[in-house]
């Protein structure tokens, strides 16, 4: 059952980063590459699948000749490293701009920037599977911690965040209570000694992007040690 839910979450057509946001915000650009990406996102593609994807992306070479920037940036590798359901065209174009790379002092011999990397995903050696000891150490050093979650994010969902916060063992100061922005309920907060857990109503994975005014208020209040 859990595996079925996981499979549907990442390849069922819903946007895992924002449940109520369309899965493909720009079908004209993303349609075909997202179709192949969704097939390969859950596991490493077989040689047969890679050959199929390569055949399906023969149009990339044609589009490259037409000067299509996205096709140019993507031309040399299958698109298995994409973020599901998000249009990353603008950030990819920006981060690979010559002037941007120069300003960031990126050596010219390094490959193009991409939002995700299959190579990194397949070779990265995870060192830590639990962040609880680090949160406890930070709070123990009298540094306050804010954990915020968009409540329509299914990738890092707020229920897991709430459970994580509860299991840290900190004394609860305030139970789940609405917090407001511009006189509207903007989410719910739970306060512990040294840690604030907060949900952002109607925000997905990128809460500061999709609820910028609310998140500016939250972070400003937190840094000033003022009530949220």
mmCIF file of C-alpha atoms in Angstrom:
data_model
loop_
_atom_site.group_PDB
_atom_site.id
_atom_site.type_symbol
_atom_site.label_atom_id
_atom_site.label_comp_id
_atom_site.label_asym_id
_atom_site.label_seq_id
_atom_site.Cartn_x
_atom_site.Cartn_y
_atom_site.Cartn_z
ATOM 1 C CA UNK A 1 0.000 0.000 0.000
ATOM 2 C CA UNK A 2 2.757 2.462 0.941
ATOM 3 C CA UNK A 3 4.663 1.635 -2.244
ATOM 4 C CA UNK A 4 1.509 2.127 -4.332
ATOM 5 C CA UNK A 5 0.944 5.549 -2.782
ATOM 6 C CA UNK A 6 4.586 6.476 -3.374
ATOM 7 C CA UNK A 7 4.394 5.392 -7.013
ATOM 8 C CA UNK A 8 1.210 7.386 -7.575
ATOM 9 C CA UNK A 9 2.598 10.415 -5.764
ATOM 10 C CA UNK A 10 5.624 10.703 -8.044
ATOM 11 C CA UNK A 11 4.257 9.351 -11.324
ATOM 12 C CA UNK A 12 0.476 9.540 -11.103
ATOM 13 C CA UNK A 13 0.042 12.955 -12.679
ATOM 14 C CA UNK A 14 -0.387 15.041 -9.516
ATOM 15 C CA UNK A 15 2.112 17.746 -8.657
ATOM 16 C CA UNK A 16 4.031 16.358 -5.628
ATOM 17 C CA UNK A 17 5.366 19.814 -4.788
ATOM 18 C CA UNK A 18 1.963 21.497 -4.716
ATOM 19 C CA UNK A 19 -1.131 19.301 -4.676
ATOM 20 C CA UNK A 20 -3.444 21.926 -6.210
ATOM 21 C CA UNK A 21 -1.019 23.358 -8.768
ATOM 22 C CA UNK A 22 -1.117 21.976 -12.322
ATOM 23 C CA UNK A 23 1.457 19.268 -12.946
ATOM 24 C CA UNK A 24 2.704 20.771 -16.200
ATOM 25 C CA UNK A 25 2.445 24.572 -16.165
ATOM 26 C CA UNK A 26 3.875 24.921 -19.672
ATOM 27 C CA UNK A 27 2.802 21.970 -21.865
ATOM 28 C CA UNK A 28 4.123 23.535 -25.065
ATOM 29 C CA UNK A 29 7.683 23.384 -23.726
ATOM 30 C CA UNK A 30 7.584 20.631 -21.129
ATOM 31 C CA UNK A 31 5.068 18.130 -22.465
ATOM 32 C CA UNK A 32 7.280 15.531 -24.124
ATOM 33 C CA UNK A 33 10.278 15.809 -21.817
ATOM 34 C CA UNK A 34 8.024 15.474 -18.765
ATOM 35 C CA UNK A 35 6.416 12.352 -20.206
ATOM 36 C CA UNK A 36 9.806 10.660 -20.347
ATOM 37 C CA UNK A 37 10.935 12.159 -17.048
ATOM 38 C CA UNK A 38 7.958 10.723 -15.187
ATOM 39 C CA UNK A 39 8.792 7.270 -16.511
ATOM 40 C CA UNK A 40 12.381 7.505 -15.332
ATOM 41 C CA UNK A 41 12.033 9.454 -12.112
ATOM 42 C CA UNK A 42 11.451 6.468 -9.835
ATOM 43 C CA UNK A 43 14.404 4.345 -10.851
ATOM 44 C CA UNK A 44 17.407 4.276 -13.111
ATOM 45 C CA UNK A 45 16.274 3.598 -16.703
ATOM 46 C CA UNK A 46 17.284 0.386 -18.415
ATOM 47 C CA UNK A 47 19.353 0.445 -21.599
ATOM 48 C CA UNK A 48 16.202 -0.280 -23.582
ATOM 49 C CA UNK A 49 14.424 2.643 -21.939
ATOM 50 C CA UNK A 50 17.394 4.920 -22.561
ATOM 51 C CA UNK A 51 17.380 3.958 -26.238
ATOM 52 C CA UNK A 52 13.659 4.684 -26.362
ATOM 53 C CA UNK A 53 14.142 8.076 -24.764
ATOM 54 C CA UNK A 54 17.005 8.877 -27.119
ATOM 55 C CA UNK A 55 14.756 8.053 -30.061
ATOM 56 C CA UNK A 56 11.963 10.137 -28.594
ATOM 57 C CA UNK A 57 14.267 13.127 -28.257
ATOM 58 C CA UNK A 58 15.622 13.195 -31.796
ATOM 59 C CA UNK A 59 13.577 16.356 -32.198
ATOM 60 C CA UNK A 60 15.959 18.040 -29.724
ATOM 61 C CA UNK A 61 18.689 18.203 -32.342
ATOM 62 C CA UNK A 62 16.279 19.796 -34.784
ATOM 63 C CA UNK A 63 15.109 22.312 -32.191
ATOM 64 C CA UNK A 64 18.712 23.082 -31.274
ATOM 65 C CA UNK A 65 19.361 24.155 -34.850
ATOM 66 C CA UNK A 66 16.370 26.467 -34.570
ATOM 67 C CA UNK A 67 18.010 28.174 -31.590
ATOM 68 C CA UNK A 68 15.693 26.822 -28.884
ATOM 69 C CA UNK A 69 17.620 27.571 -25.662
ATOM 70 C CA UNK A 70 15.999 24.834 -23.564
ATOM 71 C CA UNK A 71 16.777 22.178 -26.159
ATOM 72 C CA UNK A 72 20.333 23.470 -26.407
ATOM 73 C CA UNK A 73 20.843 23.197 -22.646
ATOM 74 C CA UNK A 74 19.319 19.721 -22.521
ATOM 75 C CA UNK A 75 20.735 18.289 -25.737
ATOM 76 C CA UNK A 76 23.519 16.130 -24.328
ATOM 77 C CA UNK A 77 21.692 13.951 -21.812
ATOM 78 C CA UNK A 78 18.314 12.262 -21.188
ATOM 79 C CA UNK A 79 16.018 14.266 -18.960
ATOM 80 C CA UNK A 80 15.756 11.897 -16.026
ATOM 81 C CA UNK A 81 17.050 14.512 -13.581
ATOM 82 C CA UNK A 82 14.174 16.967 -13.923
ATOM 83 C CA UNK A 83 12.005 18.076 -11.031
ATOM 84 C CA UNK A 84 8.518 16.579 -11.479
ATOM 85 C CA UNK A 85 5.822 18.986 -12.653
ATOM 86 C CA UNK A 86 7.820 22.200 -12.355
ATOM 87 C CA UNK A 87 8.755 24.474 -15.231
ATOM 88 C CA UNK A 88 12.475 25.002 -14.640
ATOM 89 C CA UNK A 89 13.162 26.656 -18.014
ATOM 90 C CA UNK A 90 13.821 30.160 -16.661
ATOM 91 C CA UNK A 91 16.221 29.162 -13.887
ATOM 92 C CA UNK A 92 18.152 26.810 -16.203
ATOM 93 C CA UNK A 93 18.482 29.537 -18.813
ATOM 94 C CA UNK A 94 19.578 32.089 -16.200
ATOM 95 C CA UNK A 95 22.115 29.875 -14.426
ATOM 96 C CA UNK A 96 23.752 28.930 -17.735
ATOM 97 C CA UNK A 97 23.980 32.487 -19.002
ATOM 98 C CA UNK A 98 27.607 33.401 -19.730
ATOM 99 C CA UNK A 99 27.494 36.613 -17.689
ATOM 100 C CA UNK A 100 25.913 34.870 -14.695
ATOM 101 C CA UNK A 101 28.514 32.101 -14.692
ATOM 102 C CA UNK A 102 31.268 34.713 -14.956
ATOM 103 C CA UNK A 103 29.827 36.734 -12.051
ATOM 104 C CA UNK A 104 29.709 33.563 -9.919
ATOM 105 C CA UNK A 105 33.332 32.719 -10.837
ATOM 106 C CA UNK A 106 32.356 29.339 -12.289
ATOM 107 C CA UNK A 107 35.320 27.826 -14.187
ATOM 108 C CA UNK A 108 34.658 27.665 -17.920
ATOM 109 C CA UNK A 109 35.509 23.950 -18.065
ATOM 110 C CA UNK A 110 32.701 22.901 -15.709
ATOM 111 C CA UNK A 111 29.543 21.469 -17.319
ATOM 112 C CA UNK A 112 26.254 23.309 -17.588
ATOM 113 C CA UNK A 113 24.155 23.858 -14.484
ATOM 114 C CA UNK A 114 20.968 21.831 -14.051
ATOM 115 C CA UNK A 115 18.261 21.877 -11.414
ATOM 116 C CA UNK A 116 18.726 18.160 -10.690
ATOM 117 C CA UNK A 117 21.390 15.630 -11.590
ATOM 118 C CA UNK A 118 20.879 11.938 -12.193
ATOM 119 C CA UNK A 119 24.624 11.408 -11.796
ATOM 120 C CA UNK A 120 24.652 13.043 -8.359
ATOM 121 C CA UNK A 121 21.511 11.149 -7.321
ATOM 122 C CA UNK A 122 23.048 7.815 -8.280
ATOM 123 C CA UNK A 123 26.491 8.417 -6.729
ATOM 124 C CA UNK A 124 25.858 10.640 -3.689
ATOM 125 C CA UNK A 125 26.720 8.917 -0.419
ATOM 126 C CA UNK A 126 24.259 9.995 2.269
ATOM 127 C CA UNK A 127 25.985 10.487 5.619
ATOM 128 C CA UNK A 128 23.075 11.372 7.864
ATOM 129 C CA UNK A 129 19.598 9.883 7.835
ATOM 130 C CA UNK A 130 18.257 11.729 10.871
ATOM 131 C CA UNK A 131 18.473 15.459 11.551
ATOM 132 C CA UNK A 132 17.130 15.207 15.119
ATOM 133 C CA UNK A 133 20.584 15.176 16.812
ATOM 134 C CA UNK A 134 21.574 18.334 14.935
ATOM 135 C CA UNK A 135 18.361 20.190 15.812
ATOM 136 C CA UNK A 136 18.811 19.224 19.462
ATOM 137 C CA UNK A 137 22.421 20.418 19.422
ATOM 138 C CA UNK A 138 21.438 23.759 17.863
ATOM 139 C CA UNK A 139 18.612 24.354 20.340
ATOM 140 C CA UNK A 140 20.900 23.212 23.165
ATOM 141 C CA UNK A 141 23.282 26.016 22.166
ATOM 142 C CA UNK A 142 20.427 28.518 22.712
ATOM 143 C CA UNK A 143 19.869 29.096 18.996
ATOM 144 C CA UNK A 144 16.181 29.247 18.081
ATOM 145 C CA UNK A 145 14.923 27.075 15.205
ATOM 146 C CA UNK A 146 12.055 27.662 12.774
ATOM 147 C CA UNK A 147 10.642 24.767 10.741
ATOM 148 C CA UNK A 148 8.058 25.778 8.128
ATOM 149 C CA UNK A 149 6.079 23.611 5.710
ATOM 150 C CA UNK A 150 3.681 24.461 2.902
ATOM 151 C CA UNK A 151 0.498 22.517 3.616
ATOM 152 C CA UNK A 152 -0.035 21.446 -0.021
ATOM 153 C CA UNK A 153 3.473 19.996 -0.372
ATOM 154 C CA UNK A 154 3.410 16.205 -0.659
ATOM 155 C CA UNK A 155 7.175 15.779 -1.087
ATOM 156 C CA UNK A 156 8.069 17.139 2.374
ATOM 157 C CA UNK A 157 4.608 17.120 3.877
ATOM 158 C CA UNK A 158 3.694 18.978 7.041
ATOM 159 C CA UNK A 159 2.413 15.859 8.829
ATOM 160 C CA UNK A 160 5.907 14.373 8.774
ATOM 161 C CA UNK A 161 7.275 17.715 9.951
ATOM 162 C CA UNK A 162 4.792 17.842 12.817
ATOM 163 C CA UNK A 163 5.684 14.299 13.852
ATOM 164 C CA UNK A 164 9.398 15.091 13.667
ATOM 165 C CA UNK A 165 8.954 18.197 15.830
ATOM 166 C CA UNK A 166 6.866 16.330 18.414
ATOM 167 C CA UNK A 167 9.432 13.528 18.701
ATOM 168 C CA UNK A 168 12.318 15.880 19.484
ATOM 169 C CA UNK A 169 11.181 15.903 23.099
ATOM 170 C CA UNK A 170 11.164 19.675 23.604
ATOM 171 C CA UNK A 171 8.690 21.149 26.070
ATOM 172 C CA UNK A 172 5.563 22.335 24.265
ATOM 173 C CA UNK A 173 4.771 25.963 25.010
ATOM 174 C CA UNK A 174 1.834 26.509 22.644
ATOM 175 C CA UNK A 175 -0.384 23.913 20.976
ATOM 176 C CA UNK A 176 -1.472 24.135 17.344
ATOM 177 C CA UNK A 177 -2.809 27.663 16.882
ATOM 178 C CA UNK A 178 -3.686 29.705 13.779
ATOM 179 C CA UNK A 179 -1.327 32.498 12.782
ATOM 180 C CA UNK A 180 -2.548 35.394 10.675
ATOM 181 C CA UNK A 181 -1.270 37.621 7.913
ATOM 182 C CA UNK A 182 -3.259 40.591 6.646
ATOM 183 C CA UNK A 183 -6.110 39.560 8.990
ATOM 184 C CA UNK A 184 -6.414 36.152 7.316
ATOM 185 C CA UNK A 185 -5.455 32.750 8.725
ATOM 186 C CA UNK A 186 -2.183 31.980 6.951
ATOM 187 C CA UNK A 187 -1.417 28.648 8.606
ATOM 188 C CA UNK A 188 -0.913 27.036 12.000
ATOM 189 C CA UNK A 189 1.936 27.202 14.487
ATOM 190 C CA UNK A 190 3.092 24.948 17.300
ATOM 191 C CA UNK A 191 5.712 26.319 19.660
ATOM 192 C CA UNK A 192 8.237 24.343 21.677
ATOM 193 C CA UNK A 193 11.060 25.572 23.876
ATOM 194 C CA UNK A 194 13.626 26.704 21.317
ATOM 195 C CA UNK A 195 11.674 25.598 18.237
ATOM 196 C CA UNK A 196 8.694 26.862 16.256
ATOM 197 C CA UNK A 197 6.868 24.538 13.862
ATOM 198 C CA UNK A 198 4.719 26.360 11.327
ATOM 199 C CA UNK A 199 2.528 25.504 8.339
ATOM 200 C CA UNK A 200 1.857 27.902 5.468
ATOM 201 C CA UNK A 201 -1.692 27.697 4.133
ATOM 202 C CA UNK A 202 -1.957 27.161 0.391
ATOM 203 C CA UNK A 203 1.801 26.974 -0.149
ATOM 204 C CA UNK A 204 3.639 24.048 -1.664
ATOM 205 C CA UNK A 205 7.293 23.019 -1.492
ATOM 206 C CA UNK A 206 8.629 26.474 -2.378
ATOM 207 C CA UNK A 207 6.721 28.404 0.270
ATOM 208 C CA UNK A 208 8.759 31.648 -0.078
ATOM 209 C CA UNK A 209 8.118 31.598 -3.838
ATOM 210 C CA UNK A 210 4.380 30.911 -3.714
ATOM 211 C CA UNK A 211 3.547 32.794 -0.495
ATOM 212 C CA UNK A 212 6.230 35.483 -0.549
ATOM 213 C CA UNK A 213 4.497 38.187 1.588
ATOM 214 C CA UNK A 214 3.514 35.675 4.266
ATOM 215 C CA UNK A 215 6.987 34.127 4.402
ATOM 216 C CA UNK A 216 8.700 37.516 4.517
ATOM 217 C CA UNK A 217 6.548 38.352 7.529
ATOM 218 C CA UNK A 218 7.237 34.999 9.232
ATOM 219 C CA UNK A 219 11.012 35.115 8.791
ATOM 220 C CA UNK A 220 11.223 38.776 9.775
ATOM 221 C CA UNK A 221 9.210 38.178 12.951
ATOM 222 C CA UNK A 222 11.284 35.115 13.796
ATOM 223 C CA UNK A 223 14.629 36.888 13.325
ATOM 224 C CA UNK A 224 13.454 39.800 15.463
ATOM 225 C CA UNK A 225 12.149 37.335 18.076
ATOM 226 C CA UNK A 226 8.681 38.834 17.749
ATOM 227 C CA UNK A 227 5.426 36.823 17.905
ATOM 228 C CA UNK A 228 4.250 35.309 14.623
#
